[in-house]
Amino acid sequence: MQKTKIVAAAASLTAAALLLTACGAGADGGSGSADSGDLNEQIAAVTAEQLDGTTITMSRMFGDCEETTQGVTDPAKATTECEAIQILTNKFNAENEYGITIERLGGTDWNSYYDAFNASIAGGEPANIANLHDYSMSDYATRDQLLAFDPESIGIDMTDATEQAQKSVMWDGSTYAVPFDAHALVMHVNTDVLAAAGYIGEDGRPVLPTTPDELLQMGKDVKDKTGLMLFSSGFANDDMAWRFFYSLVRQQGSDVISADGSAEVDTEAAAKALELINELLDAGYMHTDADYAGSIDEWKNGQSAILLNGVWAINEYAATTDFGYTVTDLPTLYDAPAAWASSHMWVLPRQKGDDPVEYRAGLEFAKFLYDNSGSWSIATGHIAPRVSIIDSEEYLAAPERANYTETALTGISFVPQVENWTSVKSLIHAQLDEVWFSDKDIAEALSEAQARVTQEIK
């Protein structure tokens, strides 16, 4: 049977401080190669003199922003994800004690990132350190395309990582990554529109629906009283609507992959989720025309009340919107809170020469990014992967953090970590698109998705 790790919802806020226990990263450092133990010993033994002057490449998503970050080393000056990661890279280059230099190899956004990353691996020249999502790591680890390592051997303190972060960097008993954040789907709210529609309470916060019928009524009220849509969301060539669908499935206690690793797509929960989204579309409370960027533009231009997007844009929107802005968790419309979630991590692609000095330089940079993941999360809106950061006054004082605590700690629903998840998700997504763009029957779409996913994971 395939190796499967299904991740449960994160613990409650009260339990957050306890998440550092028991789930320490694997220390065997096995990479699948016969000499992996020797290689990791060589990496741990690399000296400061050997590292001095080493230059390595990094591959990351988040876009390009060199013009606005040149010479900047203070993460507090970042206004976007791109600026935050570039400034952190600048800071490492300027301050690391070994004289290591990180050169960026590509800065595309996430939609095109994996095509470039896969091409670099196929060409035999991947970057020394690369950015991945948790759900894609196993695809590369299974093919021995990533280095497995012992984080403790170079001072990466994984005991401070949340339970989810500790789990997400492991595959088949070995550690292949250093965690950087978690992120989830939330609602970015134009409070001026909701106030006009009667959905701002006496406490100044949005009044959220608690059932599908209440959500539909909310959509009707927004449309009738303001002439605007309830939701903006990326549908065209984007994953945001899929993430909304997945959240609604998880709120019903279901998933698309079962605990034993089998397909679980054709379910009553999935049908209900699709039916609700179709009702929103049919009533004109949202539409399928926009891609990711288009959905943001229409919301920023006042065409909708709520943008469905991730936590990563919170600081940017708080600083740039010209209307009343706040963030809320996804409303719990079914049995329990749940919102699609994933995470970013840093991995070391296997290199032809297996140079321990270059691997060690990559790990030193990964350690720096882990140590500074608080700066990253505070500057962007991402959820910190470390308990000490989540509990810090500085983190809790960042924009809107108190307003998506439930998403961050009690309602977060990570996608299954299974081999070929990217392909599995694409097969399901293709059938959802058939429903949304070609009016395919829901039952037929889910049945076909079930069959295709079953075939994929055999």
PDB file of C-alpha atoms in Angstrom, residues 110-111 185-186 188 229-246 277 281 285-299 304 306-310 312 317 340 425 429 432-433 436-437:
ATOM      1  CA  TRP A 110       3.274  29.773  -7.456  1.00  0.00           C
ATOM      2  CA  ASN A 111       1.066  29.068 -10.486  1.00  0.00           C
ATOM      3  CA  LEU A 185      -8.273  30.179   3.338  1.00  0.00           C
ATOM      4  CA  VAL A 186      -9.968  33.142   5.031  1.00  0.00           C
ATOM      5  CA  HIS A 188     -11.162  39.331   3.299  1.00  0.00           C
ATOM      6  CA  MET A 229     -21.752  40.226  -5.373  1.00  0.00           C
ATOM      7  CA  LEU A 230     -21.191  38.521  -2.053  1.00  0.00           C
ATOM      8  CA  PHE A 231     -17.951  36.772  -3.094  1.00  0.00           C
ATOM      9  CA  SER A 232     -15.015  37.295  -5.398  1.00  0.00           C
ATOM     10  CA  SER A 233     -12.977  34.142  -5.964  1.00  0.00           C
ATOM     11  CA  GLY A 234     -10.496  32.815  -8.472  1.00  0.00           C
ATOM     12  CA  PHE A 235     -12.157  30.159 -10.634  1.00  0.00           C
ATOM     13  CA  ALA A 236     -10.424  30.428 -14.009  1.00  0.00           C
ATOM     14  CA  ASN A 237      -7.025  28.711 -13.975  1.00  0.00           C
ATOM     15  CA  ASP A 238      -6.903  29.061 -10.209  1.00  0.00           C
ATOM     16  CA  ASP A 239      -7.238  26.907  -7.103  1.00  0.00           C
ATOM     17  CA  MET A 240      -9.232  29.259  -4.878  1.00  0.00           C
ATOM     18  CA  ALA A 241     -12.676  27.839  -5.694  1.00  0.00           C
ATOM     19  CA  TRP A 242     -11.281  24.320  -5.233  1.00  0.00           C
ATOM     20  CA  ARG A 243     -10.062  25.398  -1.792  1.00  0.00           C
ATOM     21  CA  PHE A 244     -13.515  26.721  -0.920  1.00  0.00           C
ATOM     22  CA  PHE A 245     -15.016  23.397  -2.038  1.00  0.00           C
ATOM     23  CA  TYR A 246     -12.472  21.440   0.021  1.00  0.00           C
ATOM     24  CA  ILE A 277     -21.382  26.688  -4.693  1.00  0.00           C
ATOM     25  CA  LEU A 281     -23.202  31.008  -8.861  1.00  0.00           C
ATOM     26  CA  TYR A 285     -23.664  36.000  -5.669  1.00  0.00           C
ATOM     27  CA  MET A 286     -20.305  35.025  -7.211  1.00  0.00           C
ATOM     28  CA  HIS A 287     -19.125  34.163 -10.726  1.00  0.00           C
ATOM     29  CA  THR A 288     -16.578  31.998 -12.534  1.00  0.00           C
ATOM     30  CA  ASP A 289     -15.091  34.665 -14.817  1.00  0.00           C
ATOM     31  CA  ALA A 290     -12.114  35.759 -12.716  1.00  0.00           C
ATOM     32  CA  ASP A 291      -8.695  34.232 -12.242  1.00  0.00           C
ATOM     33  CA  TYR A 292      -6.658  34.871  -9.082  1.00  0.00           C
ATOM     34  CA  ALA A 293      -5.524  38.382  -9.976  1.00  0.00           C
ATOM     35  CA  GLY A 294      -8.899  39.266 -11.472  1.00  0.00           C
ATOM     36  CA  SER A 295     -10.760  38.293  -8.321  1.00  0.00           C
ATOM     37  CA  ILE A 296      -8.519  40.560  -6.249  1.00  0.00           C
ATOM     38  CA  ASP A 297      -8.979  43.444  -8.669  1.00  0.00           C
ATOM     39  CA  GLU A 298     -12.769  43.234  -8.674  1.00  0.00           C
ATOM     40  CA  TRP A 299     -12.909  43.092  -4.870  1.00  0.00           C
ATOM     41  CA  SER A 304     -17.986  42.429  -4.104  1.00  0.00           C
ATOM     42  CA  ILE A 306     -15.823  39.442   0.369  1.00  0.00           C
ATOM     43  CA  LEU A 307     -12.692  38.093  -1.281  1.00  0.00           C
ATOM     44  CA  LEU A 308     -11.913  34.408  -0.786  1.00  0.00           C
ATOM     45  CA  ASN A 309      -8.150  34.287  -0.505  1.00  0.00           C
ATOM     46  CA  GLY A 310      -5.405  33.159   1.833  1.00  0.00           C
ATOM     47  CA  TRP A 312      -0.729  35.550   2.987  1.00  0.00           C
ATOM     48  CA  TYR A 317      -4.602  44.447   2.006  1.00  0.00           C
ATOM     49  CA  TRP A 340      -8.305  24.556   3.496  1.00  0.00           C
ATOM     50  CA  LYS A 425      -5.987  17.211  -6.728  1.00  0.00           C
ATOM     51  CA  HIS A 429     -10.264  19.892  -9.849  1.00  0.00           C
ATOM     52  CA  LEU A 432     -15.145  20.547 -10.574  1.00  0.00           C
ATOM     53  CA  ASP A 433     -14.307  22.744 -13.550  1.00  0.00           C
ATOM     54  CA  TRP A 436     -18.650  25.070 -13.030  1.00  0.00           C
ATOM     55  CA  PHE A 437     -17.810  25.804 -16.657  1.00  0.00           C
TER      56      PHE A 437
END
